Coordinates of C-alpha atoms and ligand atoms in Angstrom, one line a residue:
X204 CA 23.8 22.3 19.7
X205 CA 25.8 20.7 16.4
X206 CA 26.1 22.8 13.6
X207 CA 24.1 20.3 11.6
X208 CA 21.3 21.0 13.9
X209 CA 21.8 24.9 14.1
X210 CA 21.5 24.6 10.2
X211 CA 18.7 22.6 9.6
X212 CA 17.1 25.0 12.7
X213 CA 17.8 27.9 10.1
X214 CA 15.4 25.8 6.9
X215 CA 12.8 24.6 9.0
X216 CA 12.9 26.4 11.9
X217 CA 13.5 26.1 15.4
X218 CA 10.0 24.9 16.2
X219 CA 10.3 21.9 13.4
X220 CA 13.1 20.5 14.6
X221 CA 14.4 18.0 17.4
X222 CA 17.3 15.6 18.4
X223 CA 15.3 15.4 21.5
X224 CA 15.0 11.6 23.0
X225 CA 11.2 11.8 22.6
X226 CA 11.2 11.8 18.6
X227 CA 14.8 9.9 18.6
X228 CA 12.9 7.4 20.4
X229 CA 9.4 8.0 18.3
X230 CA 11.0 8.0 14.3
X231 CA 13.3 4.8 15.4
X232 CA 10.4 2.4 15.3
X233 CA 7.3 1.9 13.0
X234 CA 4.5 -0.2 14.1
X235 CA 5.7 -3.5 12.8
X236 CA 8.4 -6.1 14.0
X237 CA 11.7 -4.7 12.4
X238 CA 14.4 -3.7 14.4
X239 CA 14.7 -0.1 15.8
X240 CA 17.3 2.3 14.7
X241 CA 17.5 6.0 16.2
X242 CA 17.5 9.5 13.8
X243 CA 20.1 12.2 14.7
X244 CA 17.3 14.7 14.0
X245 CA 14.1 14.7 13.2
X246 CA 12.7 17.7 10.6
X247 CA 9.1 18.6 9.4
X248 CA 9.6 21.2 6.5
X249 CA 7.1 23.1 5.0
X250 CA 7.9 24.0 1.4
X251 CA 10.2 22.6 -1.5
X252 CA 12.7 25.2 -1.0
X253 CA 12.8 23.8 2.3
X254 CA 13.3 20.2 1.3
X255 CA 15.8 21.2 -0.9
X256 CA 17.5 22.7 1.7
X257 CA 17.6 19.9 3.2
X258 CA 19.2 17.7 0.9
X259 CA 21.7 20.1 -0.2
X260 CA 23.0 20.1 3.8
X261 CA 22.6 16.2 3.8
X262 CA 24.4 15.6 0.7
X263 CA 27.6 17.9 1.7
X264 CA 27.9 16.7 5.1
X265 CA 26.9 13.1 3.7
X266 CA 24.0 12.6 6.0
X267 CA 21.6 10.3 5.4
X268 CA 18.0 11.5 4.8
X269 CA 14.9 9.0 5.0
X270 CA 11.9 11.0 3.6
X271 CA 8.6 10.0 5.7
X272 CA 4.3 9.3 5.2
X273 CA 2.7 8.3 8.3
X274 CA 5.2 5.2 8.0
X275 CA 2.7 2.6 8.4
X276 CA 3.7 0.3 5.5
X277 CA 4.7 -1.8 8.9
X278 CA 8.0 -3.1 7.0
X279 CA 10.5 -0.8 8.4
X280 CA 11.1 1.4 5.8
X281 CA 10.8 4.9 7.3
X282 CA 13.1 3.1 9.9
X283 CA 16.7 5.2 9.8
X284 CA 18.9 2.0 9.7
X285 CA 22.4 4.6 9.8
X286 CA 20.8 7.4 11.5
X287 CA 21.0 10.9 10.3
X288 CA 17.9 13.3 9.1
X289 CA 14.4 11.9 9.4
X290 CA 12.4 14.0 6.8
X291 CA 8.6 13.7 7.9
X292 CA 6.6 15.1 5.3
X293 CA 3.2 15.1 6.8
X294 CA 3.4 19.6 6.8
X295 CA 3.2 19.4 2.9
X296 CA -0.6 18.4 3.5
X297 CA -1.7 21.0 0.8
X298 CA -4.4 19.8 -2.2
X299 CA -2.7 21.9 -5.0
X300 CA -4.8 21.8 -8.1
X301 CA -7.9 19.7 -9.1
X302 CA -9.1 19.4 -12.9
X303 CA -11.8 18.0 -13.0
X304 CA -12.6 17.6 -16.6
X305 CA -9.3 15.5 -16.8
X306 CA -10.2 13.6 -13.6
X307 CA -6.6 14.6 -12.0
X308 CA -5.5 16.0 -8.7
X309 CA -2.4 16.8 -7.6
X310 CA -1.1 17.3 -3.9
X311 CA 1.7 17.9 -2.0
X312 CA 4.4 15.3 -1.0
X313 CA 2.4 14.6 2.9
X314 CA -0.8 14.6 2.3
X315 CA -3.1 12.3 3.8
X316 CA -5.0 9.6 2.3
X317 CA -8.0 11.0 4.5
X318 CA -7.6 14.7 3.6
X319 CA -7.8 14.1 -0.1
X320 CA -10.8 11.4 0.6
X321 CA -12.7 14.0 2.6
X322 CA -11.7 17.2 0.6
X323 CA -13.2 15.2 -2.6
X324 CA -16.7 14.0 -0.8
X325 CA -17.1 17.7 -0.2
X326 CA -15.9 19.7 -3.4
X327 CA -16.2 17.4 -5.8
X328 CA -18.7 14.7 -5.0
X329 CA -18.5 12.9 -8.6
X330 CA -14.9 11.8 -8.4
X331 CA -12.5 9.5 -6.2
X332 CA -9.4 7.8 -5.8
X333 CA -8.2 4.7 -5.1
X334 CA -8.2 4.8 -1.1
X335 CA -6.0 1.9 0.0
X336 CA -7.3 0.1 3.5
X337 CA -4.3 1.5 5.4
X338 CA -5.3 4.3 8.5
X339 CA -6.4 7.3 7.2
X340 CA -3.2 9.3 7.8
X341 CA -1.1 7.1 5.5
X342 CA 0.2 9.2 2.6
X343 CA -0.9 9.4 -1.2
X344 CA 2.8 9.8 -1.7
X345 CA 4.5 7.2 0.4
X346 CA 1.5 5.0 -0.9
X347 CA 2.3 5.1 -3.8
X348 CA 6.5 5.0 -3.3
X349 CA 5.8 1.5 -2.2
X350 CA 3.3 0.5 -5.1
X351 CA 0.8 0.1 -2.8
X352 CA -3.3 -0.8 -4.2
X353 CA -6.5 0.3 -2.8
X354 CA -10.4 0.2 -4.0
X355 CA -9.9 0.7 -7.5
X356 CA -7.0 -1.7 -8.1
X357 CA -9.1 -4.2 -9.3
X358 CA -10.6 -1.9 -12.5
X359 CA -7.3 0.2 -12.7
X360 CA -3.9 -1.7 -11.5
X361 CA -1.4 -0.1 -8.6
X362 CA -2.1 2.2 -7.3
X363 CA 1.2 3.7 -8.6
X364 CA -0.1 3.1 -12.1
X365 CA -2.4 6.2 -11.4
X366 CA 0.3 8.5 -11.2
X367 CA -0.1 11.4 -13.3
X368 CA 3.3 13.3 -12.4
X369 CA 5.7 14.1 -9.9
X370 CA 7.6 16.6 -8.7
X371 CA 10.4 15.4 -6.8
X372 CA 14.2 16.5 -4.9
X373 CA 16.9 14.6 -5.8
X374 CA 20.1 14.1 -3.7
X375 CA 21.7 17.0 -5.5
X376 CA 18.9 19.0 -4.1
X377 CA 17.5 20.1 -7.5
X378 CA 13.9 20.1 -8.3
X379 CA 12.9 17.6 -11.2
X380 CA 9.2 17.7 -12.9
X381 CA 8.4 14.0 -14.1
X382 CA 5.9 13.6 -16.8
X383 CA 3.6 16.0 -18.8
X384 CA 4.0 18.5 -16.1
X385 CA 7.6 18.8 -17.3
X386 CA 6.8 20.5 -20.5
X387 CA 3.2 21.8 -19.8
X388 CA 1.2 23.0 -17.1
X389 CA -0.9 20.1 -17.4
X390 CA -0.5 16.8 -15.3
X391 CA -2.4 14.3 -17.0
X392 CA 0.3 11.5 -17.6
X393 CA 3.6 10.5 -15.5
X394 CA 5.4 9.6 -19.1
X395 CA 3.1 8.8 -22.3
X396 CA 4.2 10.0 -25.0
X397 CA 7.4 10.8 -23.3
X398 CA 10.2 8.4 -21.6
X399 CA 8.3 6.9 -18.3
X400 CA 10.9 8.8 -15.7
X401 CA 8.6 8.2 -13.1
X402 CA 10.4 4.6 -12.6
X403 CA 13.2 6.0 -11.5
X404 CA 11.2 7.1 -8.4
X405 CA 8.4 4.7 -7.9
X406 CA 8.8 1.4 -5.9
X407 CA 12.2 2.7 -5.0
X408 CA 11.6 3.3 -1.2
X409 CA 12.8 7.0 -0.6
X410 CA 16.4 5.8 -2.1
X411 CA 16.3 8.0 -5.2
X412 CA 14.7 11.3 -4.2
X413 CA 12.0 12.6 -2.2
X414 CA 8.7 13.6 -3.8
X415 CA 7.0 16.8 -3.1
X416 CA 4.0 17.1 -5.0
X417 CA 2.4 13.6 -6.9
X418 CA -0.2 13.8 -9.7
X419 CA -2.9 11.3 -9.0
X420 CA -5.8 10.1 -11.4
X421 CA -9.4 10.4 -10.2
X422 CA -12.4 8.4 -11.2
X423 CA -15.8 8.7 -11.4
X424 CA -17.7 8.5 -8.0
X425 CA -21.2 6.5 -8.3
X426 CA -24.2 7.7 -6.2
X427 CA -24.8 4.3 -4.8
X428 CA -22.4 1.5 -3.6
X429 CA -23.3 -2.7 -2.6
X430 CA -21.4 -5.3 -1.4
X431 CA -22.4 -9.4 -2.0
X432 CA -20.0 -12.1 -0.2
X433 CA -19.5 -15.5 -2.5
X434 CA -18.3 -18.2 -0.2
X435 CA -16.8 -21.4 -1.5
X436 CA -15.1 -23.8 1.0
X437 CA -12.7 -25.0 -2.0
X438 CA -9.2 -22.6 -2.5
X439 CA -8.7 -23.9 -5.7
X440 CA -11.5 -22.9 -6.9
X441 CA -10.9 -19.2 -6.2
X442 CA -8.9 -18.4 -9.5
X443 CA -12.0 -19.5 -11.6
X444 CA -14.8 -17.5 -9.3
X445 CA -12.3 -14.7 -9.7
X446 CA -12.0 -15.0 -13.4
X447 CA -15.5 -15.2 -13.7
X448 CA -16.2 -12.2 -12.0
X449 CA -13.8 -10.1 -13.8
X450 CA -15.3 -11.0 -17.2
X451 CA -18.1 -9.4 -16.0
X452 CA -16.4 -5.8 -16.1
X453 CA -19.1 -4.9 -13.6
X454 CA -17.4 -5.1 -10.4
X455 CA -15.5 -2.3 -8.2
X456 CA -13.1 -4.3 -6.3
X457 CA -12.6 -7.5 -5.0
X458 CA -11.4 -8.9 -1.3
X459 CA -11.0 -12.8 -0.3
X460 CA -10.4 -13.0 2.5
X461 CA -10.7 -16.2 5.6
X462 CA -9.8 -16.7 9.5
X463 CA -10.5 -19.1 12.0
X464 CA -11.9 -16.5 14.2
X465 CA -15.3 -16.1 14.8
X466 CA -16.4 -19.8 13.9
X467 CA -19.0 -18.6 11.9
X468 CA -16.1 -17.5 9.4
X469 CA -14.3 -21.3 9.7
X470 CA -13.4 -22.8 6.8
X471 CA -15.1 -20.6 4.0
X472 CA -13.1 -18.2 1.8
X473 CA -15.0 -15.2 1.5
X474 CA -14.4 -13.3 -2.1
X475 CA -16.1 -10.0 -1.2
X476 CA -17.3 -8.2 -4.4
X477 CA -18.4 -4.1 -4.6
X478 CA -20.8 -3.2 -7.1
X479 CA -21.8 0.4 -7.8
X480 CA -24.2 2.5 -9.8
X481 CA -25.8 5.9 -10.2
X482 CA -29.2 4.6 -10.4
X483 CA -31.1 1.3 -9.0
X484 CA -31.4 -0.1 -12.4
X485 CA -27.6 -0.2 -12.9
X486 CA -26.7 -1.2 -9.5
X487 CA -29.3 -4.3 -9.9
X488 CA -27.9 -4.9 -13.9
X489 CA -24.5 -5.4 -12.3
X490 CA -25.7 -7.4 -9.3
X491 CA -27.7 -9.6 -11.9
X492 CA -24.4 -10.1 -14.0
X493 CA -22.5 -11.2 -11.0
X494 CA -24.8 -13.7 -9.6
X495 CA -25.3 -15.0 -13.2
X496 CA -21.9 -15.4 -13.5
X497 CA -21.2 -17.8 -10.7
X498 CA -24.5 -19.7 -11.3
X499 CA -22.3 -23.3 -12.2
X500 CA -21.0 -22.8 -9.0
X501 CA -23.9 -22.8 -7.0
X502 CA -25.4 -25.5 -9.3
X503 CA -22.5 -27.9 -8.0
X504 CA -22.8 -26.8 -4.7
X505 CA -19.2 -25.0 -4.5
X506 CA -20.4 -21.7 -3.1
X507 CA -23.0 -19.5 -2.8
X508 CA -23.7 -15.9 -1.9
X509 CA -23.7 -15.2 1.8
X510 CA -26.8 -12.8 3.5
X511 CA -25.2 -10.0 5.1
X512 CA -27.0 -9.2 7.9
X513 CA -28.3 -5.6 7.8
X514 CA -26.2 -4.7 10.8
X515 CA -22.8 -6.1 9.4
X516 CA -22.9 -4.7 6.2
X517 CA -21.8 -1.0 7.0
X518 CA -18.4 -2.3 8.3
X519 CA -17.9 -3.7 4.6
X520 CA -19.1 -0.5 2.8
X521 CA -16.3 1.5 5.0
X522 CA -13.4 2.9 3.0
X523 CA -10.8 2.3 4.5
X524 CA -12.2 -0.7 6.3
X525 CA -12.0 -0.4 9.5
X526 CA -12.2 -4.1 10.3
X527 CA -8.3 -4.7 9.4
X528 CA -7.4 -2.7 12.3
X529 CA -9.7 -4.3 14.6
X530 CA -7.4 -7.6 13.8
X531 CA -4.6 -6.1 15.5
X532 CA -6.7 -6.9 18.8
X533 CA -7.5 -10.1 18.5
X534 CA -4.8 -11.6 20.8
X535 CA -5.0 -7.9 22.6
X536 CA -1.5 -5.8 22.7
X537 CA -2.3 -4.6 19.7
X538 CA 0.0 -6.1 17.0
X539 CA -0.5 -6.3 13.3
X540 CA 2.0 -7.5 11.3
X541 CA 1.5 -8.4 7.3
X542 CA 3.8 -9.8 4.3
X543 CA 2.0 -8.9 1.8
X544 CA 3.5 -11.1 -2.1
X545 CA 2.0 -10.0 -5.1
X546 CA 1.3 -13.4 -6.3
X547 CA -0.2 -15.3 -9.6
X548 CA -3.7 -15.8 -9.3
X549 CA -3.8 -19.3 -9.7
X550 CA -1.7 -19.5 -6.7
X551 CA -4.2 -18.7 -4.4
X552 CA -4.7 -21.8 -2.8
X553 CA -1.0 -22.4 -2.3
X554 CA -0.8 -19.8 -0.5
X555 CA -3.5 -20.1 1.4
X556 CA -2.7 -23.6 2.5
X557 CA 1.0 -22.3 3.4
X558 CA -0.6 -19.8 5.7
X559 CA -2.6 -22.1 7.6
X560 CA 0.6 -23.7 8.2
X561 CA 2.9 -21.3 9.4
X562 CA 0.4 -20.3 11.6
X563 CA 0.1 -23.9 13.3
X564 CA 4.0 -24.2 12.8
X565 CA 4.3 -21.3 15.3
X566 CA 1.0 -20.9 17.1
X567 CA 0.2 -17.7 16.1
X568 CA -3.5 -16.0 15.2
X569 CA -3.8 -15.7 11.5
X570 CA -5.9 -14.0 9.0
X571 CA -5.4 -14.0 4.9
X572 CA -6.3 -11.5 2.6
X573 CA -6.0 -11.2 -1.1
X574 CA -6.7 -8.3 -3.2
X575 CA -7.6 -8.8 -6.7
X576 CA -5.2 -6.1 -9.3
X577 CA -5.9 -5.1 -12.0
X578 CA -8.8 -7.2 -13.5
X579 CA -7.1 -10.1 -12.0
X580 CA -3.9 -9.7 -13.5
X581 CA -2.5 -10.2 -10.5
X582 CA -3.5 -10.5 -6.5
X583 CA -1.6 -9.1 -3.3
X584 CA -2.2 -12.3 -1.0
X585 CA -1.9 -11.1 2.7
X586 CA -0.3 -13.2 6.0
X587 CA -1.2 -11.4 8.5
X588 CA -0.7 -11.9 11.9
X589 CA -1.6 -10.1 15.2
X590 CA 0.5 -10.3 18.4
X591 CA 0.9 -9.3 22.1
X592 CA 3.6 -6.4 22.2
X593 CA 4.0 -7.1 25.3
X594 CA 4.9 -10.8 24.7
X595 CA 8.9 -11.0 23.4
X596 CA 8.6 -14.6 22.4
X597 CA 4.9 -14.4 20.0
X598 CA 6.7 -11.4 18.5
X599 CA 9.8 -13.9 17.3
X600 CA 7.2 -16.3 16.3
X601 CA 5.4 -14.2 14.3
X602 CA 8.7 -12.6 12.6
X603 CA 9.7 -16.1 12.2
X604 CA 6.6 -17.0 10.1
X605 CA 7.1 -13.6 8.0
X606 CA 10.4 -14.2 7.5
X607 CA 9.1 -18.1 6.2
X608 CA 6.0 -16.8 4.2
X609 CA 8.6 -14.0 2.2
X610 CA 11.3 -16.8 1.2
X611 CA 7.8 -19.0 0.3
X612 CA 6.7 -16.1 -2.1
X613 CA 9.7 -15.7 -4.0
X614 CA 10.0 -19.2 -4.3
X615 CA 6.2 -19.8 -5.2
X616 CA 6.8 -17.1 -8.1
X617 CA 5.6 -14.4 -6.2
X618 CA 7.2 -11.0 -5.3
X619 CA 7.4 -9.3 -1.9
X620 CA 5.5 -6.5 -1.8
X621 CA 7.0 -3.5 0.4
X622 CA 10.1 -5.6 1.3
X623 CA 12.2 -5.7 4.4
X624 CA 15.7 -5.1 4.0
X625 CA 16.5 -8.7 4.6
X626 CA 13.4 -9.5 1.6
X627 CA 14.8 -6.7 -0.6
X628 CA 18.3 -8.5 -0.3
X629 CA 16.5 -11.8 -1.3
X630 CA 14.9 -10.5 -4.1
X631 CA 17.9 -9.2 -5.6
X632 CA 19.5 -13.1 -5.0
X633 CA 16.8 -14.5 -6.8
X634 CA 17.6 -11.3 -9.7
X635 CA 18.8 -11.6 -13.2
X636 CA 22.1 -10.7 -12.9
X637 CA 21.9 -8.0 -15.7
X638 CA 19.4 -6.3 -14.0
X639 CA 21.1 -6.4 -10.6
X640 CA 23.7 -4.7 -12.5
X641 CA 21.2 -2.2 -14.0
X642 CA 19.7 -1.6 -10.9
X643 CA 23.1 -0.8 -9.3
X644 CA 23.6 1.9 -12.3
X645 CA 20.8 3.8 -11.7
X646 CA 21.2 4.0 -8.1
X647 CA 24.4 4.6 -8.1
X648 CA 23.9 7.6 -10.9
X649 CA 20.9 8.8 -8.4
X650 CA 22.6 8.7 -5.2
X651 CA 26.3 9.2 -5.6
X652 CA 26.9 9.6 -1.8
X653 CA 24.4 6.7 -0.9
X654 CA 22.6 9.1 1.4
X655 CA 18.8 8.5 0.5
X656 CA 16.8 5.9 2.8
X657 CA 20.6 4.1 2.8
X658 CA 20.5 0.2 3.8
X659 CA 17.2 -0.2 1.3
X660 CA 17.7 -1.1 -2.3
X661 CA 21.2 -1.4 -2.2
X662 CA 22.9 -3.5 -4.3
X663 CA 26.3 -5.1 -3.1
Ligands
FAD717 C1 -4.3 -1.7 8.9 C2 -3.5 -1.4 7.7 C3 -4.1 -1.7 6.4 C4 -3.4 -1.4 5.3 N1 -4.0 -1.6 4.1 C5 -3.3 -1.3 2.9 C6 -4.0 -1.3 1.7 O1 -5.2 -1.7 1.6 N2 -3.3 -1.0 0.6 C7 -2.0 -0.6 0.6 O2 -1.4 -0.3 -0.4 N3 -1.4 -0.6 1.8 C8 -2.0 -0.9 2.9 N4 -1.3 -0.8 4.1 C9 0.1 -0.5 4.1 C10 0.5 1.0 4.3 O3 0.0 1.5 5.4 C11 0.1 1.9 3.1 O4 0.6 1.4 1.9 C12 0.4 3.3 3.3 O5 -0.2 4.0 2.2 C13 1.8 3.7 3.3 O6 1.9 5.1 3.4 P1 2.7 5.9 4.5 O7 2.4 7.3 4.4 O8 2.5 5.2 5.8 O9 4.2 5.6 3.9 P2 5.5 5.4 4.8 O10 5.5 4.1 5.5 O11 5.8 6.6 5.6 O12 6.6 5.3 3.6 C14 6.6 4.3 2.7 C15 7.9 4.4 1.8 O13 7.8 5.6 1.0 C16 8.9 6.5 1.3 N5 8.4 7.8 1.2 C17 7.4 8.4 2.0 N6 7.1 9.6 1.6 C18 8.0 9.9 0.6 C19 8.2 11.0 -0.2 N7 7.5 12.2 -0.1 N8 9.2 11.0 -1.2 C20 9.9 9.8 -1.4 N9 9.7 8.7 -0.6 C21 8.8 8.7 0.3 C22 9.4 6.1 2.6 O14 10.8 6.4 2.8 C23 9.2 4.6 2.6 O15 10.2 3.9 2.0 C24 -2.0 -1.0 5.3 C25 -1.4 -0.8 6.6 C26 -2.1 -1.0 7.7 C27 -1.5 -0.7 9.0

């Protein structure tokens, strides 16, 4: 037994520990394609002081320290590309504090994206949050870490732009309050009026600090909640249906989606709309608006609104939806890989035509997604592709046409959203050169010892 091990064994203890070749084995891989890359030791701590503790032991020994969700962002960033201390956070479950007159929760550094869903159905019926599609043991924290978007991206942005504080560890191992919670006891805002600190933390990957309790805004729940599918066999036409529908105001969240698999989904792109309302007459008002709204387009015989059989239309009310998983087994062997650009809306059929390709270019089963942000500001356009683990040579194919559709993104305008090392390095290529050199500041003012998630965001 290393003194490393016998030390950490004294913060966590001896039951939340191992170096054992089970979890070495376990915390080297995540579900997607990237390489695997072994821990030294794997903790689960408990409380902050614990965390700190940690870091403290990490940073003097110069260890590094990769802090941990569910690690299903499928990119390879929980992966420990130089070994050292996996940190998996999913012990600090705990629900902290809920005001609900300021629509705010805040919870601990591991909680699930399910806990917090279910605790709110039950306690506090009237309010949500924006629940991304991921399984529901993905992490509020690591969630947002990554910028991820969920069911209320469309109306409210990243899901990251909900942040309402943060309480996080940095390398030095001391505790830092981010936002309104720095000076009050109140966590209603991550920065406003104050300098936005929160940057320092968000979208950087676990290479700045790890978070122990986040902030998150709530929203008001509706009692009642519909779903229409617009189909249009014509890509470019999607950035005008979508910017029709967003003048409206009146719609949830929005979902394009196509495949070649069933038939019956063949050529159509799908742009899958929620409505909601607390009574009939305001569900049917917003309905009314929609289908107004993309009258011209059934007029020309562009698209029209699909009828969702009674049976089907549970699996699109689900949150998460459980459908994206299922995708994973449509050549069986269970793989599911995605790249994941936020993208220009008016892109959308450049993208999708590029998908098509790559998936002809190395025979691999497709599907594309797009999520509409922020009042279509933006969308996060999906290639996805599933695979046979069991089959070495579909699995280089299919990193192949990842690899393709990230260099296509960047070069297309896009960004890469939750970046592989190997995209994060070609993002910072394609990079201003000031604020390369920017970036490299603050990290290096963060991390001194380069101990935190090392090999991502690092700037050579
Ligand atoms: C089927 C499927 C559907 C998905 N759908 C969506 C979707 O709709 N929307 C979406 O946004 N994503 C989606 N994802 C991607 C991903 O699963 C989610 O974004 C998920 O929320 C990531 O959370 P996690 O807990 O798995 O994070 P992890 O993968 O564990 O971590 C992500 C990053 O955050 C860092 N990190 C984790 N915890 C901390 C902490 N406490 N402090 C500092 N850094 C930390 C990690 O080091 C890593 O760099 C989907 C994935 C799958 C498999």
């Amino acid at each position: 037994m290393t003194a490393i091990y016998q030390s950490l064994a004294e913060i966590v203890g001896a039951d939340h520990i191992s170096s054992r070749a089970e979890e070495r084995y376990f915390y080297a891989r995540d579900p997607g394609l990237q390489p695997v890359s072994e821990p030294d030791y794997v903790v689960a701590p408990k409380t902050v002081d614990e965390v700190q503790g940690i870091v403290r032991l990490a940073s003097a020994a110069k260890i590094p320290v990769v802090p941990m969700g569910a690690g299903l962002a499928l990119t390879g960033l929980v992966i420990p590309l130089r070994g050292g201390i996996v940190v998996d956070m999913k012990r600090m479950n705990a629900i902290v504090e809920i005001n609900e007159k300021s629509r705010y929760v805040v919870v601990e550094g591991g909680t699930s994206q399910g806990a917090l869903k279910a605790y709110l159905d039950k306690n506090y019926p009237r309010l949500r949050h924006s629940i991304p599609d991921a399984p529901p043991t993905a992490t509020v924290v690591g969630n947002v870490v990554i910028h991820g978007q969920g069911r209320l991206s469309q109306q409210y942005g990243f899901n990251s732009d909900m942040v309402t504080g943060l309480e996080v560890v940095l390398a030095s191992g001391d505790i830092c309050r981010i936002g309104s919670c720095a000076t009050s006891p109140y966590w209603f805002s991550k920065g406003a009026p104050l300098p936005d600190l929160s940057g320092l933390f968000l979208g950087w990957l676990g290479t700045t600090g790890i978070i122990t309790k986040c902030g998150l805004k709530l929203y008001p729940k509706k009692a009642m909640r519909d779903v229409e599918i617009f189909l249009t066999d014509r890509a470019e036409l999607v950035p005008d249906i979508l910017y029709e529908l967003t003048h409206t105001e009146m719609v949830e969240d929005i979902n394009i989606w196509f495949q070649p698999k069933p038939l019956l989904f063949r050529g159509n792109h799908h742009i899958t709309l929620y409505i909601t309302g607390d009574t009939t007459e305001e569900l049917e008002f917003k309905r009314k608006m929609v289908w107004d709204s993309l009258k011209k387009f059934i007029d020309t015989k562009d698209g029209g609104f699909m009828w969702l059989l009674p049976a089907i239309k549970p699996g699109f009310l689900d949150m998460p939806a459980k459908n994206i998983t299922r995708f994973a087994d449509v050549c069986k062997g269970g793989g599911f890989e995605y790249s994941g650009p936020i993208v220009p809306v008016e892109k959308y059929a450049v993208f999708a035509k590029k998908l098509e390709e790559l998936a002809q270019k190395y025979e691999v089963a497709y599907s594309g997604t797009a999520r509409v942000i922020g009042n279509s500001h933006a969308l996060m356009f999906a290639f996805a592709f599933t695979f046979n683990r069991a089959d070495a040579a579909m699995m280089e194919r299919v990193r192949a046409a990842l690899d393709e559709a990230g260099e296509f993104s960047l070069h297309e305008g896009g960004v890469p959203w939750k970046p592989t090392v190997d995209e994060q390095q070609n993002i910072l290529r394609e990079m201003e050169s000031n604020t390369v050199a920017l970036l490299k500041k603050i990290k290096k003012m963060m991390d001194p010892d380069g101990i935190m998630n090392p090999g991502n965001w690092e700037v050579r």
